Short mmCIF file of C-alpha atoms in Angstrom, two decimals:
data_model
loop_
_atom_site.label_atom_id
_atom_site.label_comp_id
_atom_site.label_asym_id
_atom_site.label_seq_id
_atom_site.Cartn_x
_atom_site.Cartn_y
_atom_site.Cartn_z
CA UNK A 100 -26.04 -25.64 6.04
CA UNK A 101 -22.34 -26.10 6.60
CA UNK A 102 -21.48 -23.56 3.90
CA UNK A 103 -23.85 -21.03 5.39
CA UNK A 104 -22.16 -21.41 8.77
CA UNK A 105 -18.76 -20.83 7.19
CA UNK A 106 -19.72 -17.79 5.13
CA UNK A 107 -21.83 -16.07 7.79
CA UNK A 108 -20.74 -14.42 10.99
CA UNK A 109 -18.00 -11.99 9.97
CA UNK A 110 -18.13 -8.31 10.90
CA UNK A 111 -21.13 -6.59 9.34
CA UNK A 112 -19.28 -3.30 8.80
CA UNK A 113 -15.73 -4.55 8.37
CA UNK A 114 -13.63 -1.42 8.76
CA UNK A 115 -15.61 0.14 11.64
CA UNK A 116 -16.25 -3.10 13.53
CA UNK A 117 -12.57 -3.99 13.15
CA UNK A 118 -11.54 -0.60 14.49
CA UNK A 119 -13.74 -1.05 17.57
CA UNK A 120 -12.58 -4.62 18.12
CA UNK A 121 -8.97 -3.54 17.83
CA UNK A 122 -9.52 -0.82 20.42
CA UNK A 123 -10.69 -3.54 22.84
CA UNK A 124 -7.72 -5.74 21.97
CA UNK A 125 -5.32 -2.84 22.44
CA UNK A 126 -6.90 -1.68 25.70
CA UNK A 127 -6.69 -5.23 26.99
CA UNK A 128 -2.99 -5.49 26.08
CA UNK A 129 -2.31 -2.07 27.64
CA UNK A 130 -4.20 -2.97 30.84
CA UNK A 131 -3.20 -6.56 31.66
CA UNK A 132 -5.82 -8.59 33.49
CA UNK A 133 -8.63 -6.09 32.92
CA UNK A 134 -11.75 -7.27 31.11
CA UNK A 135 -12.97 -5.60 27.89
CA UNK A 136 -15.91 -6.32 25.56
CA UNK A 137 -14.99 -7.51 22.08
CA UNK A 138 -18.12 -8.01 20.02
CA UNK A 139 -19.34 -8.27 16.45
CA UNK A 140 -18.26 -11.73 15.29
CA UNK A 141 -20.75 -14.64 15.13
CA UNK A 142 -18.54 -17.72 14.75
CA UNK A 143 -19.45 -21.43 14.86
CA UNK A 144 -19.17 -23.12 18.30
CA UNK A 145 -17.00 -23.64 20.28
CA UNK A 146 -15.20 -20.56 18.99
CA UNK A 147 -16.13 -17.62 21.23
CA UNK A 148 -17.24 -14.22 19.95
CA UNK A 149 -14.15 -12.52 21.43
CA UNK A 150 -11.64 -15.07 20.07
CA UNK A 151 -13.21 -14.91 16.63
CA UNK A 152 -13.14 -11.11 16.76
CA UNK A 153 -9.42 -11.14 17.58
CA UNK A 154 -8.72 -13.38 14.60
CA UNK A 155 -10.83 -11.21 12.28
CA UNK A 156 -8.88 -8.12 13.35
CA UNK A 157 -5.37 -9.60 13.47
CA UNK A 158 -4.98 -12.71 11.32
CA UNK A 159 -4.23 -12.75 7.60
CA UNK A 160 -2.17 -14.64 5.02
CA UNK A 161 1.08 -13.56 6.74
CA UNK A 162 0.16 -14.97 10.14
CA UNK A 163 -0.26 -18.74 10.33
CA UNK A 164 -2.92 -19.76 12.88
CA UNK A 165 -2.60 -23.06 14.71
CA UNK A 166 -5.82 -24.68 15.90
CA UNK A 167 -5.67 -27.08 18.82
CA UNK A 168 -7.97 -29.73 20.29
CA UNK A 169 -11.70 -29.14 20.00
CA UNK A 170 -11.11 -26.00 17.93
CA UNK A 171 -9.48 -27.96 15.13
CA UNK A 172 -12.72 -28.79 13.30
CA UNK A 173 -13.65 -28.53 9.63
CA UNK A 174 -16.19 -25.88 10.42
CA UNK A 175 -13.80 -23.61 12.36
CA UNK A 176 -11.03 -24.18 9.86
CA UNK A 177 -13.39 -23.21 7.07
CA UNK A 178 -14.72 -20.18 8.94
CA UNK A 179 -11.30 -18.79 9.80
CA UNK A 180 -9.77 -19.33 6.37
CA UNK A 181 -12.81 -17.85 4.61
CA UNK A 182 -12.99 -14.73 6.78
CA UNK A 183 -9.28 -13.99 7.31
CA UNK A 184 -7.51 -15.66 4.37
CA UNK A 185 -5.00 -17.06 6.82
CA UNK A 186 -2.85 -20.08 6.09
CA UNK A 187 -3.35 -22.53 8.93
CA UNK A 188 -0.11 -23.61 10.57
CA UNK A 189 0.69 -27.30 10.42
CA UNK A 190 3.30 -27.30 13.18
CA UNK A 191 3.38 -25.18 16.37
CA UNK A 192 6.72 -23.55 15.54
CA UNK A 193 5.17 -21.80 12.52
CA UNK A 194 2.35 -20.25 14.49
CA UNK A 195 1.79 -16.52 14.83
CA UNK A 196 -1.45 -17.25 16.62
CA UNK A 197 -2.54 -20.39 18.44
CA UNK A 198 -6.14 -20.98 19.40
CA UNK A 199 -7.64 -23.37 21.91
CA UNK A 200 -8.31 -24.22 25.52
CA UNK A 201 -5.51 -23.98 28.07
CA UNK A 202 -4.92 -27.73 28.28
CA UNK A 203 -4.84 -28.12 24.52
CA UNK A 204 -2.19 -25.39 24.13
CA UNK A 205 0.30 -26.96 26.56
CA UNK A 206 3.27 -27.21 26.69
CA UNK A 207 4.02 -23.52 26.17
CA UNK A 208 7.59 -24.14 25.06
CA UNK A 209 6.37 -25.51 21.72
CA UNK A 210 5.35 -21.98 20.60
CA UNK A 211 7.86 -19.50 19.15
CA UNK A 212 8.99 -16.99 21.78
CA UNK A 213 11.00 -14.70 19.50
CA UNK A 214 14.74 -14.11 19.42
CA UNK A 215 16.94 -11.72 21.37
CA UNK A 216 17.20 -9.41 18.36
CA UNK A 217 13.57 -9.82 17.27
CA UNK A 218 11.50 -10.60 20.37
CA UNK A 219 8.38 -9.61 18.40
CA UNK A 220 8.66 -12.76 16.27
CA UNK A 221 6.69 -14.71 18.82
CA UNK A 222 3.29 -16.35 19.03
CA UNK A 223 0.18 -14.88 20.60
CA UNK A 224 -2.00 -17.49 22.30
CA UNK A 225 -5.76 -17.01 22.14
CA UNK A 226 -7.16 -19.05 24.99
CA UNK A 227 -10.80 -19.95 25.51
CA UNK A 228 -10.94 -19.64 29.25
CA UNK A 229 -14.05 -19.75 31.45
CA UNK A 230 -12.48 -17.33 33.91
CA UNK A 231 -11.88 -19.79 36.70
CA UNK A 232 -8.65 -21.10 38.11
CA UNK A 233 -6.01 -19.65 40.38
CA UNK A 234 -6.10 -16.02 41.38
CA UNK A 235 -2.94 -14.22 40.40
CA UNK A 236 -1.66 -10.79 41.36
CA UNK A 237 -0.37 -8.94 38.31
CA UNK A 238 1.99 -5.98 38.23
CA UNK A 239 4.12 -4.23 35.63
CA UNK A 240 3.56 -1.97 32.62
CA UNK A 241 -0.10 -1.01 32.19
CA UNK A 242 -0.91 -1.59 35.86
CA UNK A 243 -0.86 1.30 38.33
CA UNK A 244 -0.37 -0.77 41.51
CA UNK A 245 -1.61 -4.30 41.02
CA UNK A 246 -4.43 -6.17 39.31
CA UNK A 247 -5.95 -9.45 40.49
CA UNK A 248 -6.99 -11.86 37.79
CA UNK A 249 -8.00 -15.54 37.50
CA UNK A 250 -5.52 -17.56 35.43
CA UNK A 251 -5.60 -21.25 34.53
CA UNK A 252 -2.21 -21.63 36.28
CA UNK A 253 0.51 -19.47 37.80
CA UNK A 254 3.92 -21.04 37.19
CA UNK A 255 3.85 -21.18 33.35
CA UNK A 256 3.05 -17.46 33.19
CA UNK A 257 5.72 -16.62 35.74
CA UNK A 258 8.25 -18.58 33.68
CA UNK A 259 7.08 -16.83 30.53
CA UNK A 260 7.56 -13.40 32.10
CA UNK A 261 11.03 -14.42 33.30
CA UNK A 262 12.13 -14.73 29.67
CA UNK A 263 11.31 -11.07 28.96
CA UNK A 264 11.79 -9.53 26.40
CA UNK A 265 11.26 -12.95 24.80
CA UNK A 266 8.06 -14.81 25.49
CA UNK A 267 4.42 -15.33 24.53
CA UNK A 268 1.49 -12.96 24.85
CA UNK A 269 -1.92 -14.26 25.88
CA UNK A 270 -5.53 -13.36 25.29
CA UNK A 271 -8.15 -15.01 27.51
CA UNK A 272 -11.53 -15.06 25.85
CA UNK A 273 -14.82 -15.76 27.56
CA UNK A 274 -17.94 -15.21 25.45
CA UNK A 275 -17.74 -11.64 24.24
CA UNK A 276 -15.12 -10.48 26.74
CA UNK A 277 -11.36 -10.52 26.56
CA UNK A 278 -8.45 -10.08 28.96
CA UNK A 279 -4.78 -10.00 28.01
CA UNK A 280 -1.54 -11.02 29.66
CA UNK A 281 1.56 -9.72 27.88
CA UNK A 282 5.02 -11.13 28.61
CA UNK A 283 5.94 -7.91 30.46
CA UNK A 284 3.51 -8.64 33.32
CA UNK A 285 4.84 -9.98 36.60
CA UNK A 286 2.63 -12.82 37.87
CA UNK A 287 2.45 -13.84 41.54
CA UNK A 288 0.22 -16.21 43.47
CA UNK A 289 -1.80 -14.73 46.34
CA UNK B 1306 -19.60 11.07 2.11
CA UNK B 1307 -16.04 10.28 1.11
CA UNK B 1308 -14.97 7.44 -1.13
CA UNK B 1309 -12.10 6.43 1.13
CA UNK B 1310 -12.03 3.33 3.27
CA UNK B 1311 -12.60 4.27 6.91
CA UNK B 1312 -9.48 6.18 8.07
CA UNK B 1313 -7.87 6.02 4.61
CA UNK B 1314 -5.75 2.87 4.93
CA UNK B 1315 -6.93 -0.48 3.57
CA UNK B 1316 -7.87 -3.18 6.07
CA UNK B 1317 -4.86 -5.32 5.23
CA UNK B 1318 -2.45 -2.51 6.08
CA UNK B 1319 -4.29 -1.67 9.28
CA UNK B 1320 -4.13 -5.32 10.34
CA UNK B 1321 -0.34 -5.33 9.90
CA UNK B 1322 0.02 -2.07 11.85
CA UNK B 1323 -2.34 -3.29 14.59
CA UNK B 1324 -0.28 -6.44 15.11
CA UNK B 1325 2.86 -4.30 15.43
CA UNK B 1326 1.10 -2.04 17.96
CA UNK B 1327 0.13 -5.00 20.14
CA UNK B 1328 3.69 -6.38 20.10
CA UNK B 1329 4.98 -2.90 20.90
CA UNK B 1330 2.68 -2.70 23.94
CA UNK B 1331 3.74 -6.18 25.05
CA UNK B 1332 7.46 -5.25 24.85
CA UNK B 1333 7.54 -1.61 26.04
CA UNK B 1334 10.35 0.41 24.45
CA UNK B 1335 11.24 -2.21 21.81
CA UNK B 1336 11.04 -0.98 18.21
CA UNK B 1337 8.81 -3.27 16.16
CA UNK B 1338 9.53 -3.22 12.39
CA UNK B 1339 6.46 -2.61 10.23
CA UNK B 1340 5.81 -2.24 6.51
CA UNK B 1341 5.27 1.52 6.39
CA UNK B 1342 3.14 2.72 3.47
CA UNK B 1343 3.37 5.71 1.21
CA UNK B 1344 0.98 8.31 2.59
CA UNK B 1345 -0.46 11.34 0.80
CA UNK B 1346 2.14 13.57 2.49
CA UNK B 1347 5.93 13.59 2.45
CA UNK B 1348 8.10 11.71 4.91
CA UNK B 1349 8.93 14.00 7.80
CA UNK B 1350 5.38 15.34 7.96
CA UNK B 1351 4.12 12.69 10.33
CA UNK B 1352 3.54 9.68 8.10
CA UNK B 1353 4.34 7.31 10.98
CA UNK B 1354 1.96 9.04 13.35
CA UNK B 1355 -0.74 9.20 10.69
CA UNK B 1356 -0.52 5.47 10.01
CA UNK B 1357 -0.72 4.67 13.73
CA UNK B 1358 -3.68 7.03 14.14
CA UNK B 1359 -5.41 5.49 11.09
CA UNK B 1360 -5.05 1.98 12.52
CA UNK B 1361 -6.25 3.11 15.95
CA UNK B 1362 -9.16 5.46 15.25
CA UNK B 1363 -12.73 4.30 15.82
CA UNK B 1364 -15.80 6.22 14.56
CA UNK B 1365 -16.55 7.29 18.15
CA UNK B 1366 -13.19 8.98 18.76
CA UNK B 1367 -12.47 12.67 19.17
CA UNK B 1368 -9.21 13.51 17.45
CA UNK B 1369 -6.75 16.28 18.29
CA UNK B 1370 -3.47 17.10 16.53
CA UNK B 1371 -0.70 19.28 17.88
CA UNK B 1372 2.52 20.39 16.27
CA UNK B 1373 5.05 21.63 18.86
CA UNK B 1374 2.07 22.11 21.20
CA UNK B 1375 0.02 24.18 18.75
CA UNK B 1376 -3.32 23.14 17.24
CA UNK B 1377 -3.23 25.85 14.59
CA UNK B 1378 -0.09 25.13 12.55
CA UNK B 1379 -0.20 23.93 8.94
CA UNK B 1380 0.85 20.37 9.75
CA UNK B 1381 -1.63 19.99 12.61
CA UNK B 1382 -4.52 21.44 10.63
CA UNK B 1383 -3.90 19.31 7.55
CA UNK B 1384 -3.65 16.07 9.52
CA UNK B 1385 -6.81 16.96 11.45
CA UNK B 1386 -8.63 17.68 8.18
CA UNK B 1387 -7.29 14.47 6.67
CA UNK B 1388 -9.05 12.38 9.31
CA UNK B 1389 -12.17 14.57 9.32
CA UNK B 1390 -12.47 13.72 5.66
CA UNK B 1391 -11.38 10.07 5.58
CA UNK B 1392 -12.69 8.83 8.95
CA UNK B 1393 -15.45 11.35 9.58
CA UNK B 1394 -14.35 11.60 13.22
CA UNK B 1395 -15.03 14.49 15.53
CA UNK B 1396 -12.09 16.77 16.28
CA UNK B 1397 -11.28 19.09 19.13
CA UNK B 1398 -8.53 21.41 20.26
CA UNK B 1399 -9.28 20.69 23.92
CA UNK B 1400 -6.85 18.20 25.42
CA UNK B 1401 -9.40 16.84 27.92
CA UNK B 1402 -12.05 16.25 25.21
CA UNK B 1403 -9.78 14.30 22.86
CA UNK B 1404 -9.56 10.49 22.97
CA UNK B 1405 -6.67 10.32 20.48
CA UNK B 1406 -4.05 13.06 20.32
CA UNK B 1407 -1.47 12.94 17.55
CA UNK B 1408 1.55 14.98 18.48
CA UNK B 1409 4.71 16.29 16.92
CA UNK B 1410 7.39 17.00 19.53
CA UNK B 1411 5.29 17.86 22.63
CA UNK B 1412 3.25 16.28 25.40
CA UNK B 1413 0.20 18.40 26.35
CA UNK B 1414 0.49 20.31 29.63
CA UNK B 1415 -2.91 19.05 30.81
CA UNK B 1416 -2.39 15.66 32.46
CA UNK B 1417 -3.72 12.84 30.27
CA UNK B 1418 -6.21 10.31 31.65
CA UNK B 1419 -6.96 6.61 31.24
CA UNK B 1420 -8.83 6.06 27.99
CA UNK B 1421 -6.77 8.64 26.12
CA UNK B 1422 -4.15 7.70 23.52
CA UNK B 1423 -1.14 9.83 22.62
CA UNK B 1424 0.34 9.15 19.15
CA UNK B 1425 3.84 10.51 18.54
CA UNK B 1426 5.36 11.34 15.18
CA UNK B 1427 8.92 10.06 15.27
CA UNK B 1428 11.69 11.03 12.82
CA UNK B 1429 14.57 8.80 14.06
CA UNK B 1430 13.32 6.04 16.38
CA UNK B 1431 16.75 4.58 17.14
CA UNK B 1432 18.33 6.35 20.16
CA UNK B 1433 21.73 4.85 19.28
CA UNK B 1434 21.64 5.81 15.59
CA UNK B 1435 23.96 8.83 15.81
CA UNK B 1436 26.42 6.80 17.85
CA UNK B 1437 26.30 3.68 15.66
CA UNK B 1438 24.97 3.97 12.09
CA UNK B 1439 24.63 0.24 11.40
CA UNK B 1440 21.17 -1.21 12.09
CA UNK B 1441 22.66 -4.69 12.58
CA UNK B 1442 24.87 -3.31 15.37
CA UNK B 1443 22.22 -1.23 17.15
CA UNK B 1444 19.86 -4.19 17.05
CA UNK B 1445 22.51 -6.35 18.70
CA UNK B 1446 23.19 -3.63 21.27
CA UNK B 1447 19.50 -3.61 22.25
CA UNK B 1448 19.48 -7.42 22.39
CA UNK B 1449 22.48 -7.42 24.73
CA UNK B 1450 21.37 -4.35 26.72
CA UNK B 1451 24.70 -2.87 25.70
CA UNK B 1452 24.04 0.81 26.40
CA UNK B 1453 27.52 1.83 27.50
CA UNK B 1454 27.93 3.98 24.38
CA UNK B 1455 24.95 6.12 25.35
CA UNK B 1456 26.40 6.77 28.79
CA UNK B 1457 29.74 7.67 27.19
CA UNK B 1458 27.94 10.21 25.01
CA UNK B 1459 26.24 11.81 28.03
CA UNK B 1460 29.55 11.75 29.92
CA UNK B 1461 31.32 13.50 27.03
CA UNK B 1462 28.64 16.20 27.19
CA UNK B 1463 29.55 16.77 30.83
CA UNK B 1464 33.29 16.72 30.12
CA UNK B 1465 32.89 19.29 27.35
CA UNK B 1466 30.07 21.53 28.54
CA UNK B 1467 29.91 20.87 32.27
CA UNK B 1468 26.37 19.54 31.94
CA UNK B 1469 24.38 17.12 29.80
CA UNK B 1470 23.75 19.29 26.73
CA UNK B 1471 20.95 17.20 25.23
CA UNK B 1472 17.81 19.35 25.42
CA UNK B 1473 15.35 17.35 23.32
CA UNK B 1474 14.99 13.69 22.28
CA UNK B 1475 16.61 13.00 25.65
CA UNK B 1476 17.05 9.19 25.94
CA UNK B 1477 15.03 7.22 28.47
CA UNK B 1478 15.26 3.74 29.99
CA UNK B 1479 11.94 1.90 29.76
CA UNK B 1480 11.00 -0.55 32.51
CA UNK B 1481 14.71 -1.15 33.26
CA UNK B 1482 15.23 -2.85 29.88
CA UNK B 1483 15.17 -0.84 26.64
CA UNK B 1484 16.76 2.54 25.98
CA UNK B 1485 14.19 4.46 23.95
CA UNK B 1486 14.07 7.70 21.98
CA UNK B 1487 11.11 9.73 23.28
CA UNK B 1488 10.94 11.50 19.86
CA UNK B 1489 12.18 15.11 19.77
CA UNK B 1490 10.08 16.32 22.71
CA UNK B 1491 11.88 18.79 24.99
CA UNK B 1492 13.42 17.06 27.99
CA UNK B 1493 10.98 19.16 30.05
CA UNK B 1494 8.30 16.67 28.90
CA UNK B 1495 10.25 13.51 29.82
CA UNK B 1496 8.87 13.18 33.38
CA UNK B 1497 5.30 13.29 31.97
CA UNK B 1498 5.88 10.03 30.09
CA UNK B 1499 4.91 8.03 33.17
CA UNK B 1500 1.23 8.68 32.52
CA UNK B 1501 -2.21 7.07 32.63
CA UNK B 1502 -2.73 7.24 28.86
CA UNK B 1503 -1.44 4.81 26.22
CA UNK B 1504 1.53 6.17 24.25
CA UNK B 1505 2.15 4.97 20.70
CA UNK B 1506 5.14 5.98 18.56
CA UNK B 1507 5.19 5.78 14.76
CA UNK B 1508 8.23 6.35 12.54
CA UNK B 1509 7.08 6.18 8.90
CA UNK B 1510 10.32 6.59 6.97
CA UNK B 1511 12.26 4.38 9.39
CA UNK B 1512 9.42 1.83 9.52
CA UNK B 1513 9.30 1.34 13.27
CA UNK B 1514 6.51 1.33 15.85
CA UNK B 1515 7.01 1.33 19.60
CA UNK B 1516 4.81 1.96 22.61
CA UNK B 1517 4.42 2.58 26.31
CA UNK B 1518 1.44 1.11 28.18
CA UNK B 1519 0.02 3.31 30.97
CA UNK B 1520 2.12 3.59 34.15
CA UNK B 1521 5.23 2.14 32.50
CA UNK B 1522 8.45 3.04 34.30
CA UNK B 1523 10.30 5.64 32.19
CA UNK B 1524 13.59 6.99 33.56
CA UNK B 1525 15.66 9.68 31.85
CA UNK B 1526 19.30 8.59 31.72
CA UNK B 1527 21.64 10.49 34.02
CA UNK B 1528 24.46 10.15 36.53
CA UNK B 1529 24.30 10.26 40.33
CA UNK B 1530 26.40 13.44 40.43
CA UNK B 1531 24.67 14.95 37.38
CA UNK B 1532 20.98 14.16 37.93
CA UNK B 1533 18.45 14.69 35.15
CA UNK B 1534 17.16 18.27 35.01
CA UNK B 1535 13.92 18.93 33.05
CA UNK B 1536 14.81 22.56 32.45
CA UNK B 1537 12.77 25.28 30.78
CA UNK B 1538 13.10 29.02 30.13
CA UNK B 1539 13.15 30.95 33.42
CA UNK B 1540 10.14 33.12 32.63
CA UNK B 1541 6.37 33.10 33.07
CA UNK B 1542 4.23 32.94 29.90
CA UNK B 1543 3.74 36.50 28.61
CA UNK B 1544 0.15 35.75 27.61
CA UNK B 1545 -1.25 33.65 30.48
CA UNK B 1546 1.34 34.02 33.23
CA UNK B 1547 1.85 30.26 33.62
CA UNK B 1548 5.10 29.35 35.35
CA UNK B 1549 4.74 25.58 35.00
CA UNK B 1550 4.44 25.23 31.21
CA UNK B 1551 7.00 24.78 28.45
CA UNK B 1552 7.68 28.10 26.69
CA UNK B 1553 8.52 29.13 23.15
CA UNK B 1554 10.83 32.10 22.69
CA UNK B 1555 9.37 34.55 20.15
CA UNK B 1556 11.46 37.36 18.67
CA UNK B 1557 9.15 40.37 18.33
CA UNK B 1558 11.27 42.97 16.50
CA UNK B 1559 14.73 43.48 14.99
CA UNK B 1560 16.11 45.00 18.22
CA UNK B 1561 16.31 41.63 19.97
CA UNK B 1562 13.12 42.07 21.98
CA UNK B 1563 11.59 38.74 22.80
CA UNK B 1564 8.66 37.25 24.62
CA UNK B 1565 8.07 33.81 26.09
CA UNK B 1566 4.72 32.14 25.46
CA UNK B 1567 3.25 28.70 26.20
CA UNK B 1568 4.01 26.22 23.45
CA UNK B 1569 0.73 24.43 24.32
CA UNK B 1570 -1.88 26.73 22.73
CA UNK B 1571 -4.88 24.95 24.29
CA UNK B 1572 -3.37 25.20 27.78
CA UNK B 1573 -2.60 28.90 27.30
CA UNK B 1574 -6.05 29.73 25.93
CA UNK B 1575 -7.94 27.88 28.63
CA UNK B 1576 -5.88 29.64 31.30
CA UNK B 1577 -6.64 33.02 29.78
CA UNK B 1578 -10.32 32.10 29.49
CA UNK B 1579 -10.39 31.54 33.23
CA UNK B 1580 -8.81 34.89 34.01
CA UNK B 1581 -5.08 34.15 34.14
CA UNK B 1582 -3.56 37.01 32.19
CA UNK B 1583 0.17 37.57 31.69
CA UNK B 1584 1.97 40.85 31.15
CA UNK B 1585 1.16 40.98 27.43
CA UNK B 1586 -1.96 38.85 27.37
CA UNK B 1587 -5.64 39.55 26.82
CA UNK B 1588 -8.65 37.37 27.54
CA UNK B 1589 -9.57 35.38 24.42
CA UNK B 1590 -13.16 36.79 24.47
CA UNK B 1591 -11.86 40.33 24.12
CA UNK B 1592 -9.80 39.39 21.10
CA UNK B 1593 -12.72 37.91 19.22
CA UNK B 1594 -15.42 40.32 20.49
#
């Protein structure tokens, strides 16, 4: 039973499903705060379809994934390592990707934010987020005027954006939908 | 059916390129290093653009390729055929029908919309490279926002020629942070870079990817007393009469006679199809009748 749950649930047509899932991930990153469908993965709970899809498209042996809180289970560990071949990170500072709920991922300063010469050497946080919280007004690249979006908090994201070009990038996953918040986005409370 | 993986590249390579693309979108104008692969074409023929297109294409896309604005040059046709064969995607020469447009050195005249993706082929991604050959130094200059050298170069242009002499690959400042090379597009195209489409840049030989999300602030570098001037040839297109498009100068005999025609072949043809005829133009239907 457990083995079946680990080995099942990847993309059925790997190259085409990955291409479609990446388009959603890219559209989300290029349009901060806007919701996109990201489907195709059937992971074990509590991993959402969108978060699992992101890992299938992006994670591999070169990108350590750190699992936090309720996502750090044998089943999810097994599923992710079987389907992506990733090496799970043992400490936050190794992580290319970190997965979990908002509370489990805090504090944000534990994740690598890149260096001045290589700001891309930073972590991307994949957050399982029910879509509630404080309403933020987003502006910046990818947004024509402004975009309103529910975030779990305001201040940590404002501080993250203040470090630009250093900083973390975020994906908020809810079921089969995904929204992104790159470090370039200005975040204000309304 | 072909025996290639979808869109030629293996999944592992696409994953690496896709991660670089996302970082590039998150840090607009910053050049993300990536492990560029050998492609079945020589460097300088668009290997960077091809790898970005391969990692971005979905089976539902409509793909268009232009080379200096033209759909019908050798390079454009072979790249289009490459993805027809390896990704089985639909292709089009119509700018408004395409969802992904790979381009060498032009931005289409027709304004791009949300949902479209423009992929640039980039030869030298580093705008400071001809001023400072050392990668370690240019990287530090970007880190420190030390762009004084670029302004000195533009100033020397003015001191020597009375105007900024750079006509293509004209440097831009992205979102008030990174100086970026727009690839060798004519400076006429620079103002179009603030657009609704996603712009992705791939440099295969130099192993760099960078990007502009839609509506990113892109400012061509200039001085208050020498403002940026997106100049073009002072003529209408000889075929379609357009006065707002970028023109190629074509020598027509050995007496120095020349004509000016739209560099964007799709734009020119669709204008002629709707009855806009220049001094030497004919309607496309008449040509093929």
